[in-house]
């Protein structure tokens, strides 16, 4: 290790790492670049190092795998659950991915390829195929035996799917209910009706539903309702957190980072933002054109230009408020695409009320400093801008969802640009008619 | 029920409700006003209706309680866990809250008042005090017996705190490990080292940590490390979703709604937005003043006003991108307050790169249409604005966190206003020096 730390120093660092808790260690690796993260992993005892690796997100894992350059990677990879393995594979170049899969043992290869067979963005892709199988006629004691036998490979044993002879799911057994019922109770007497996911179900909605329901896991079935795996709350949590990060990024007009901020190279931060920024800047040329049309009006009353940022800013803010609220409500399932008219009618009223308050205030202040004419223009413009912006801001996310786009993308950035241009047109038309210029 | 539906019609509606799944029913109530929600609950069989009520958020539950006018409320209330009961009480007027607590049975009153004793925003306030107690010297068989005895009252039996004679937590037992070890295994041989929360620990951080760790539950202890309750993943999920909703709302410059969008009265939507809108409009008066200062420059070259929305918009977008990314990274723990200098240096480079790209483009386009002088002003202004906005946008959330404010509040809204004013000053100073006016 040319130029690296001495043996003494390594021993000191290892002692220091041994003194850190799991949480602290994961935090440290999430806040440093992947090369240094890989060095830390190398210095940990094998089992601990696998455990820490497991706790990183898949894109971050992939960056660490590349920094490790092959060393130990198979051990980390083999220790992951099938669903986590697939998530990592999705972030690796094909040749590394293929090599890793080849080096797994046969059983692990099989379950990994089952999960790999499902489309990204479906429940099948994030389920665990290793699931205990119990039948309605078994007793609680027999179930316990069955669970004990496979306990190291099952993702969860607390929620157990019950299947008939054709492997069709006919119920779920909560371990808790089974323990309460006693050794001799039959599964059929204790099991509950099963909520199941189909392998092709949309991932985010399913994950949100599972978490909101308080369930620990939900069985996954194929088109014939036959059991193929189980989707657990911790996978669901990872999915939902990823989607929340994406929504938040897109509402701020950038793409989500796939690994922790401080581990992401600066050039990738630039890439996550530049496209949006260019799109928005180019669409903002619309505002230059609108103002160009009204240049003669501006020349006659330069005072009008003083209020441009105030008016466009207020319109943008009102639109963003509505869009943010509706986008989040859509994500949580509180609003659906079919509610579009109800949302519109609510936002018209909200926007009008907000516009009335701001318009009155704007009228009073502008009249005091710039005279009644300007005051009237500013007041009326604010009333109209707020009503239109809130309505459009509330509708855009639903329209986006209807046409199959991400509601968060259509929220803030586009709404700001739209509100800017509309606001300016309203402003100058109002000024021309009120001031007679 | 004057003017209400006939007996026939009621029977028809009841049949319709009976045909709906739990998830569908909860969705229906989340998308209708509380009065209609209460009517639906009244028509359901008692147990089912409690189950549906349990699935609503606390503020929504409170609205339904008021709409129910006392009827059946005690049953719903008694069926909740202690931590959910307390969350609901927080949203009810004092007299209703007191009456509900008085009508609980003695044991439920006791656990409810334990949880009520902890401050809002701490783990203690959302823990479940009903937790099984096992000792290191017990065998697996004895633990199972103990769990069976209290199985209806314990919030979870899958993660069991192990305590010594002083009730000090000395480990946790995963039911799964215990089953794997067999009847005669001692708890001390199977238990793991415990991660615990203290009752006063900050709620959001603790909840995020629990979910990221994949644990089902973490024991809660008092200052002497004595067991007082357990914090479960489903409570943690509710906490984190609530915080995510709040962050998303504040980044869009409004306050989070506490109940589903379509169940919230219009006047409350207005209230969640008006304060922010006023604050932002008043601070936007700053931009009017900046422009007022440069009015003579504007009169000499009205063409400068055409670019105002484009420049302020781009500055705001760049600032928001940085702020959104850093806010989310702070929430996830990927960035901490101590990382401020690292974040600053990254954002300076990112902002400069973005500014160089946009500035070059702006220079080319503006030169083509408005001449070299204007082109140079626009290009240089964009470079400076992007660098400053990204830097300020990245730093603001961390500064907010350092002074104890919500990073999301200080993100987008304030940054837009700040970037607008700074951008205009840069623009006009640049124009004066380059164009010599």
Coordinates of C-alpha atoms in Angstrom, one line a residue, chain A:
Chain A
X1 CA 0.0 0.0 0.0
X2 CA 2.3 2.8 -1.3
X3 CA 1.9 6.0 0.6
X4 CA -0.9 4.5 2.7
X5 CA -1.1 4.5 6.5
X6 CA 1.5 2.4 8.5
X7 CA 0.6 -0.8 10.3
X8 CA 0.4 1.1 13.6
X9 CA -1.9 3.7 12.1
X10 CA -4.1 1.0 10.6
X11 CA -4.4 -0.7 14.0
X12 CA -5.3 2.6 15.6
X13 CA -8.0 3.2 13.0
X14 CA -9.4 -0.3 13.4
X15 CA -9.7 0.2 17.2
X16 CA -11.5 3.5 16.5
X17 CA -13.9 1.8 14.1
X18 CA -14.5 -1.0 16.6
X19 CA -15.6 1.6 19.1
X20 CA -18.3 3.0 16.8
X21 CA -21.9 1.9 16.8
X22 CA -23.5 0.5 13.7
X23 CA -25.6 3.6 13.2
X24 CA -22.6 5.9 13.6
X25 CA -20.5 3.8 11.1
X26 CA -23.3 3.9 8.4
X27 CA -23.6 7.6 9.0
X28 CA -19.9 8.1 8.5
X29 CA -19.8 6.1 5.2
X30 CA -22.9 8.1 4.0
X31 CA -21.0 11.3 4.5
X32 CA -17.8 10.5 2.7
X33 CA -16.8 9.7 -0.8
X34 CA -17.1 6.1 -2.0
X35 CA -13.3 5.5 -2.1
X36 CA -12.9 6.4 1.5
X37 CA -16.1 4.4 2.3
X38 CA -14.6 1.3 0.6
X39 CA -11.4 1.8 2.7
X40 CA -13.4 1.8 5.9
X41 CA -15.3 -1.4 4.9
X42 CA -12.0 -3.1 4.2
X43 CA -10.8 -2.4 7.8
X44 CA -13.9 -3.9 9.4
X45 CA -14.3 -7.6 10.5
X46 CA -16.1 -9.5 7.6
X47 CA -19.5 -9.9 9.2
X48 CA -19.7 -6.4 10.5
X49 CA -18.6 -5.1 7.1
X50 CA -21.4 -7.0 5.3
X51 CA -23.9 -5.7 7.8
X52 CA -22.8 -2.1 7.2
X53 CA -22.8 -2.6 3.4
X54 CA -26.4 -3.9 3.6
X55 CA -27.5 -0.6 5.3
X56 CA -26.4 1.6 2.3
X57 CA -28.8 2.4 -0.5
X58 CA -28.3 0.5 -3.8
X59 CA -26.8 3.4 -5.8
X60 CA -24.4 4.1 -3.0
X61 CA -23.6 0.3 -2.8
X62 CA -22.8 0.3 -6.5
X63 CA -20.4 3.2 -6.1
X64 CA -18.7 1.4 -3.2
X65 CA -18.5 -1.8 -5.2
X66 CA -16.7 0.0 -8.0
X67 CA -14.3 1.6 -5.5
X68 CA -13.6 -1.8 -3.9
X69 CA -12.6 -3.1 -7.4
X70 CA -13.9 -6.6 -6.9
X71 CA -12.3 -7.3 -3.5
X72 CA -14.8 -9.0 -1.1
X73 CA -17.7 -7.9 -3.2
X74 CA -19.1 -11.4 -3.7
X75 CA -19.4 -11.8 0.1
X76 CA -21.3 -8.5 0.5
X77 CA -23.5 -9.4 -2.5
X78 CA -24.3 -12.9 -1.3
X79 CA -25.3 -11.6 2.2
X80 CA -28.0 -9.4 0.7
X81 CA -31.6 -10.5 0.4
X82 CA -32.7 -11.3 -3.2
X83 CA -34.6 -8.1 -3.6
X84 CA -31.7 -6.0 -2.4
X85 CA -29.4 -7.9 -4.7
X86 CA -31.5 -7.0 -7.7
X87 CA -31.7 -3.4 -6.6
X88 CA -27.9 -3.3 -6.6
X89 CA -27.6 -5.1 -9.9
X90 CA -29.7 -2.4 -11.5
X91 CA -27.0 0.2 -10.6
X92 CA -24.0 -1.8 -11.8
X93 CA -22.5 -2.1 -15.3
X94 CA -23.6 -5.3 -17.1
X95 CA -20.3 -7.1 -16.9
X96 CA -19.8 -6.6 -13.2
X97 CA -23.5 -7.6 -12.6
X98 CA -23.1 -10.8 -14.6
X99 CA -19.9 -11.8 -12.8
X100 CA -21.5 -11.3 -9.4
X101 CA -24.6 -13.4 -10.2
X102 CA -22.4 -16.2 -11.6
X103 CA -20.4 -16.4 -8.4
X104 CA -23.5 -16.9 -6.2
X105 CA -24.5 -20.4 -5.1
X106 CA -27.1 -22.2 -7.1
X107 CA -30.1 -21.5 -4.8
X108 CA -29.2 -17.8 -4.5
X109 CA -28.9 -17.6 -8.3
X110 CA -32.3 -19.1 -8.7
X111 CA -34.1 -16.7 -6.4
X112 CA -32.2 -13.7 -7.8
X113 CA -33.2 -14.6 -11.3
X114 CA -36.9 -14.9 -10.2
X115 CA -36.9 -11.4 -8.9
X116 CA -34.9 -10.1 -11.9
X117 CA -37.7 -11.5 -14.2
X118 CA -40.1 -8.8 -13.0
X119 CA -40.3 -5.3 -14.4
X120 CA -38.8 -2.3 -12.6
X121 CA -41.5 -0.4 -10.7
X122 CA -43.5 -3.4 -9.9
X123 CA -44.0 -5.2 -6.6
X124 CA -42.4 -8.4 -8.1
X125 CA -39.1 -6.6 -8.4
X126 CA -38.9 -5.8 -4.7
X127 CA -40.4 -8.9 -3.2
X128 CA -38.6 -11.7 -1.4
X129 CA -39.2 -15.1 -3.0
X130 CA -38.1 -17.0 0.1
X131 CA -41.3 -17.4 1.9
X132 CA -42.6 -20.1 4.2
X133 CA -45.6 -22.2 2.9
X134 CA -48.2 -23.4 5.3
X135 CA -51.6 -25.1 4.7
X136 CA -55.0 -24.6 6.3
X137 CA -55.1 -28.0 7.8
X138 CA -51.8 -27.7 9.7
X139 CA -51.8 -27.2 13.4
X140 CA -50.0 -24.3 15.1
X141 CA -47.4 -26.7 16.3
X142 CA -46.7 -28.0 12.8
X143 CA -46.4 -24.4 11.5
X144 CA -43.8 -23.6 14.2
X145 CA -41.8 -26.6 13.1
X146 CA -42.0 -25.5 9.5
X147 CA -40.9 -22.0 10.4
X148 CA -38.0 -23.2 12.5
X149 CA -36.7 -25.3 9.7
X150 CA -36.3 -22.4 7.3
X151 CA -35.8 -19.6 9.8
X152 CA -32.5 -18.4 8.4
X153 CA -33.7 -18.0 4.9
X154 CA -37.2 -16.5 5.3
X155 CA -37.4 -12.8 5.0
X156 CA -40.1 -12.7 7.7
X157 CA -41.9 -15.3 9.8
X158 CA -44.3 -13.0 11.5
X159 CA -46.8 -12.9 8.6
X160 CA -47.1 -16.3 6.9
X161 CA -49.2 -16.8 3.7
X162 CA -51.5 -19.8 3.8
X163 CA -52.0 -21.7 0.5
X164 CA -54.1 -24.5 -0.8
X165 CA -52.9 -27.6 -2.7
X166 CA -52.5 -25.5 -5.9
X167 CA -50.4 -22.9 -4.0
X168 CA -53.3 -20.4 -4.3
X169 CA -53.2 -18.0 -1.4
X170 CA -56.3 -18.5 0.8
X171 CA -55.3 -16.5 3.9
X172 CA -52.5 -15.1 6.0
X173 CA -51.5 -16.2 9.5
X174 CA -50.1 -13.7 11.9
X175 CA -47.6 -15.5 14.2
X176 CA -49.0 -13.5 17.0
X177 CA -52.5 -15.0 16.6
X178 CA -51.1 -18.4 16.2
X179 CA -49.2 -18.2 19.5
X180 CA -52.3 -16.9 21.2
X181 CA -54.4 -19.8 19.9
X182 CA -52.1 -22.6 21.3
X183 CA -50.3 -25.6 19.9
X184 CA -53.3 -27.6 18.7
X185 CA -55.2 -24.9 16.9
X186 CA -55.7 -25.4 13.2
X187 CA -54.4 -22.7 10.8
X188 CA -57.8 -22.5 9.1
X189 CA -59.3 -21.4 12.4
X190 CA -56.7 -18.7 13.1
X191 CA -55.9 -17.3 9.7
X192 CA -57.3 -14.0 8.4
X193 CA -58.5 -13.1 4.9
X194 CA -55.5 -12.2 2.9
X195 CA -54.8 -8.9 1.2
X196 CA -52.4 -9.7 -1.6
X197 CA -50.3 -7.9 -4.2
X198 CA -50.0 -9.1 -7.7
X199 CA -46.5 -9.2 -9.0
X200 CA -47.3 -6.5 -11.6
X201 CA -48.8 -4.1 -9.1
X202 CA -47.5 -0.5 -9.2
X203 CA -44.7 -0.4 -6.6
X204 CA -45.1 3.0 -5.0
X205 CA -48.8 2.8 -4.4
X206 CA -48.5 -0.7 -3.0
X207 CA -45.7 0.3 -0.7
X208 CA -47.6 3.3 0.6
X209 CA -50.7 1.2 1.2
X210 CA -48.7 -1.5 3.1
X211 CA -47.2 1.1 5.4
X212 CA -50.4 2.9 6.0
X213 CA -52.2 -0.3 6.8
X214 CA -49.7 -1.1 9.6
X215 CA -49.1 -4.6 8.2
X216 CA -45.6 -6.2 8.4
X217 CA -45.8 -7.9 5.1
X218 CA -48.2 -8.8 2.3
X219 CA -48.0 -12.0 0.1
X220 CA -47.3 -11.5 -3.6
X221 CA -49.2 -13.7 -6.1
X222 CA -49.0 -14.3 -9.9
X223 CA -52.0 -14.0 -12.3
X224 CA -53.5 -17.2 -11.1
X225 CA -53.3 -16.0 -7.4
X226 CA -50.5 -18.5 -6.7
X227 CA -48.0 -17.5 -4.1
X228 CA -44.6 -16.3 -5.5
X229 CA -43.2 -14.2 -2.7
X230 CA -43.7 -11.6 0.1
X231 CA -43.3 -7.9 0.2
X232 CA -42.2 -6.6 3.6
X233 CA -42.6 -3.3 5.4
X234 CA -38.9 -2.5 5.3
X235 CA -38.7 -2.8 1.5
X236 CA -41.9 -0.7 1.3
X237 CA -40.2 1.9 3.5
X238 CA -37.2 2.1 1.3
X239 CA -39.4 2.5 -1.8
X240 CA -41.5 5.3 -0.2
X241 CA -38.4 7.2 1.0
X242 CA -36.9 7.0 -2.4
X243 CA -40.1 8.3 -4.0
X244 CA -40.4 11.1 -1.4
X245 CA -36.8 12.1 -2.2
X246 CA -37.7 12.2 -5.8
X247 CA -40.8 14.2 -5.3
X248 CA -38.9 16.7 -3.2
X249 CA -36.1 17.0 -5.8
X250 CA -38.6 17.5 -8.6
X251 CA -40.6 20.1 -6.8
X252 CA -37.3 22.0 -6.5
X253 CA -36.7 21.5 -10.2
X254 CA -33.9 19.0 -10.1
X255 CA -33.5 15.2 -10.4
X256 CA -33.1 13.2 -7.2
X257 CA -29.6 12.1 -6.3
X258 CA -29.4 8.4 -6.1
X259 CA -26.8 8.3 -3.4
X260 CA -26.1 10.6 -0.3
X261 CA -25.3 14.2 -1.1
X262 CA -21.8 14.3 0.2
X263 CA -20.8 11.1 -1.6
X264 CA -22.0 12.4 -5.0
X265 CA -19.4 13.9 -7.3
X266 CA -19.9 17.6 -8.1
X267 CA -20.3 16.9 -11.8
X268 CA -23.2 14.7 -11.0
X269 CA -24.8 17.4 -8.9
X270 CA -24.5 19.7 -11.9
X271 CA -26.0 17.0 -14.2
X272 CA -29.0 16.5 -11.8
X273 CA -29.8 20.3 -12.2
X274 CA -28.6 21.6 -15.5
X275 CA -31.4 20.1 -17.7
X276 CA -34.2 21.5 -15.6
X277 CA -32.5 24.9 -15.3
X278 CA -32.0 25.1 -19.1
X279 CA -35.7 24.1 -19.8
X280 CA -36.9 26.7 -17.3
X281 CA -34.5 29.4 -18.6
X282 CA -35.6 28.7 -22.2
X283 CA -39.3 28.8 -21.3
X284 CA -38.6 32.1 -19.3
X285 CA -37.7 33.6 -22.7
X286 CA -41.5 33.7 -23.0
X287 CA -41.5 36.4 -20.4
X288 CA -38.9 38.4 -22.4
X289 CA -41.2 38.2 -25.4
X290 CA -44.3 39.2 -23.5
X291 CA -42.4 42.3 -22.2
X292 CA -41.1 43.0 -25.6
X293 CA -44.7 43.2 -26.9
X294 CA -45.5 45.8 -24.2
X295 CA -42.3 47.7 -24.5
X296 CA -44.0 50.9 -25.7
X297 CA -46.3 50.8 -22.7
X298 CA -43.2 50.4 -20.5
X299 CA -41.6 53.3 -22.1
X300 CA -44.6 55.5 -21.4
X301 CA -44.6 54.5 -17.7
X302 CA -41.3 53.1 -16.5
X303 CA -42.8 53.0 -13.0
X304 CA -44.7 49.9 -14.1
X305 CA -41.5 47.9 -14.3
X306 CA -40.9 48.4 -10.6
X307 CA -43.7 45.9 -9.7
X308 CA -42.7 43.2 -12.2
X309 CA -40.8 40.9 -9.7
X310 CA -43.4 41.5 -7.0
X311 CA -46.3 40.4 -9.2
X312 CA -44.6 37.5 -10.9
X313 CA -43.2 36.3 -7.5
X314 CA -46.6 36.4 -5.8
X315 CA -48.2 34.6 -8.7
X316 CA -45.5 31.9 -8.6
X317 CA -45.8 31.5 -4.8
X318 CA -49.6 31.2 -5.0
X319 CA -49.3 28.6 -7.7
X320 CA -46.6 26.7 -5.9
X321 CA -48.6 26.5 -2.7
X322 CA -51.6 25.0 -4.5
X323 CA -49.4 22.6 -6.5
X324 CA -47.4 21.4 -3.5
X325 CA -50.5 20.7 -1.5
X326 CA -52.2 18.8 -4.3
X327 CA -49.1 16.9 -5.3
X328 CA -48.6 15.6 -1.8
X329 CA -52.3 14.8 -1.5
X330 CA -52.0 12.8 -4.7
X331 CA -49.0 10.9 -3.4
X332 CA -50.8 10.0 -0.2
X333 CA -53.9 9.0 -2.1
X334 CA -56.1 11.7 -0.5
X335 CA -56.9 13.1 -4.0
X336 CA -57.4 11.0 -7.1
X337 CA -57.5 12.0 -10.8
X338 CA -61.3 11.8 -10.7
X339 CA -61.4 14.6 -8.2
X340 CA -60.3 17.2 -10.6
X341 CA -63.5 19.3 -10.6
X342 CA -63.7 19.3 -6.8
X343 CA -60.1 20.4 -6.6
X344 CA -60.7 23.2 -9.2
X345 CA -63.7 24.6 -7.4
X346 CA -61.8 24.6 -4.1
X347 CA -58.7 26.3 -5.5
X348 CA -60.8 29.0 -7.3
X349 CA -62.3 29.9 -4.0
X350 CA -59.0 29.7 -2.1
X351 CA -57.2 31.8 -4.8
X352 CA -59.9 34.4 -4.9
X353 CA -59.8 34.8 -1.1
X354 CA -56.0 35.1 -1.1
X355 CA -56.2 37.5 -4.0
X356 CA -58.7 39.7 -2.3
X357 CA -56.5 40.0 0.8
X358 CA -53.3 40.7 -1.1
X359 CA -55.1 42.9 -3.7
X360 CA -56.5 45.1 -0.9
X361 CA -53.1 45.5 0.7
X362 CA -51.4 46.1 -2.6
X363 CA -54.0 48.7 -3.6
X364 CA -53.5 50.6 -0.3
X365 CA -49.7 50.6 -0.4
X366 CA -49.3 51.3 -4.1
X367 CA -51.9 54.1 -4.0
X368 CA -50.1 55.7 -1.0
X369 CA -46.7 55.8 -2.8
X370 CA -47.5 55.9 -6.5
X371 CA -51.1 57.3 -6.8
X372 CA -54.6 55.9 -7.3
X373 CA -54.1 54.7 -10.9
X374 CA -51.1 52.5 -10.2
X375 CA -52.8 51.4 -7.0
X376 CA -55.9 50.2 -8.8
X377 CA -53.8 48.4 -11.4
X378 CA -51.7 46.6 -8.8
X379 CA -54.8 45.7 -6.6
X380 CA -56.8 44.3 -9.5
X381 CA -53.8 42.5 -11.0
X382 CA -53.1 40.7 -7.7
X383 CA -56.7 39.6 -7.3
X384 CA -56.7 38.0 -10.8
X385 CA -53.2 36.6 -10.6
X386 CA -53.9 34.8 -7.3
X387 CA -57.1 33.3 -8.5
X388 CA -55.6 32.0 -11.8
X389 CA -52.4 30.8 -10.2
X390 CA -54.0 28.9 -7.4
X391 CA -56.4 27.2 -9.9
X392 CA -53.8 26.3 -12.4
X393 CA -51.4 25.3 -9.6
X394 CA -54.0 22.9 -8.2
X395 CA -55.0 21.4 -11.5
X396 CA -51.5 20.9 -13.0
X397 CA -50.5 17.9 -10.8
X398 CA -53.8 16.2 -11.5
X399 CA -53.5 16.8 -15.3
X400 CA -49.9 15.5 -15.1
X401 CA -51.1 12.3 -13.3
X402 CA -53.8 11.8 -15.9
X403 CA -51.4 11.9 -18.8
X404 CA -49.0 9.6 -17.0
X405 CA -46.3 12.1 -16.0
X406 CA -44.9 12.6 -12.5
X407 CA -47.1 15.2 -10.8
X408 CA -44.1 16.6 -9.0
X409 CA -42.4 17.6 -12.2
X410 CA -45.3 19.6 -13.4
X411 CA -45.6 21.4 -10.1
X412 CA -43.4 24.2 -9.1
X413 CA -41.1 24.8 -12.0
X414 CA -43.5 24.9 -14.8
X415 CA -46.1 26.6 -12.8
X416 CA -43.7 29.5 -11.9
X417 CA -43.0 30.1 -15.6
X418 CA -46.6 29.8 -16.6
X419 CA -47.7 32.2 -13.8
X420 CA -44.9 34.7 -14.7
X421 CA -46.0 35.0 -18.3
X422 CA -49.8 35.0 -17.6
X423 CA -49.2 37.5 -14.8
X424 CA -47.3 39.9 -17.0
X425 CA -50.0 39.8 -19.7
X426 CA -52.8 40.5 -17.1
X427 CA -50.7 43.3 -15.6
X428 CA -50.1 45.2 -18.9
X429 CA -53.6 44.7 -20.2
X430 CA -54.9 46.0 -16.9
X431 CA -52.4 49.0 -17.0
X432 CA -53.3 49.9 -20.5
X433 CA -57.1 49.9 -19.8
X434 CA -56.9 51.6 -16.4
X435 CA -54.2 54.2 -17.1
X436 CA -55.3 54.7 -20.7
X437 CA -51.8 54.2 -22.2

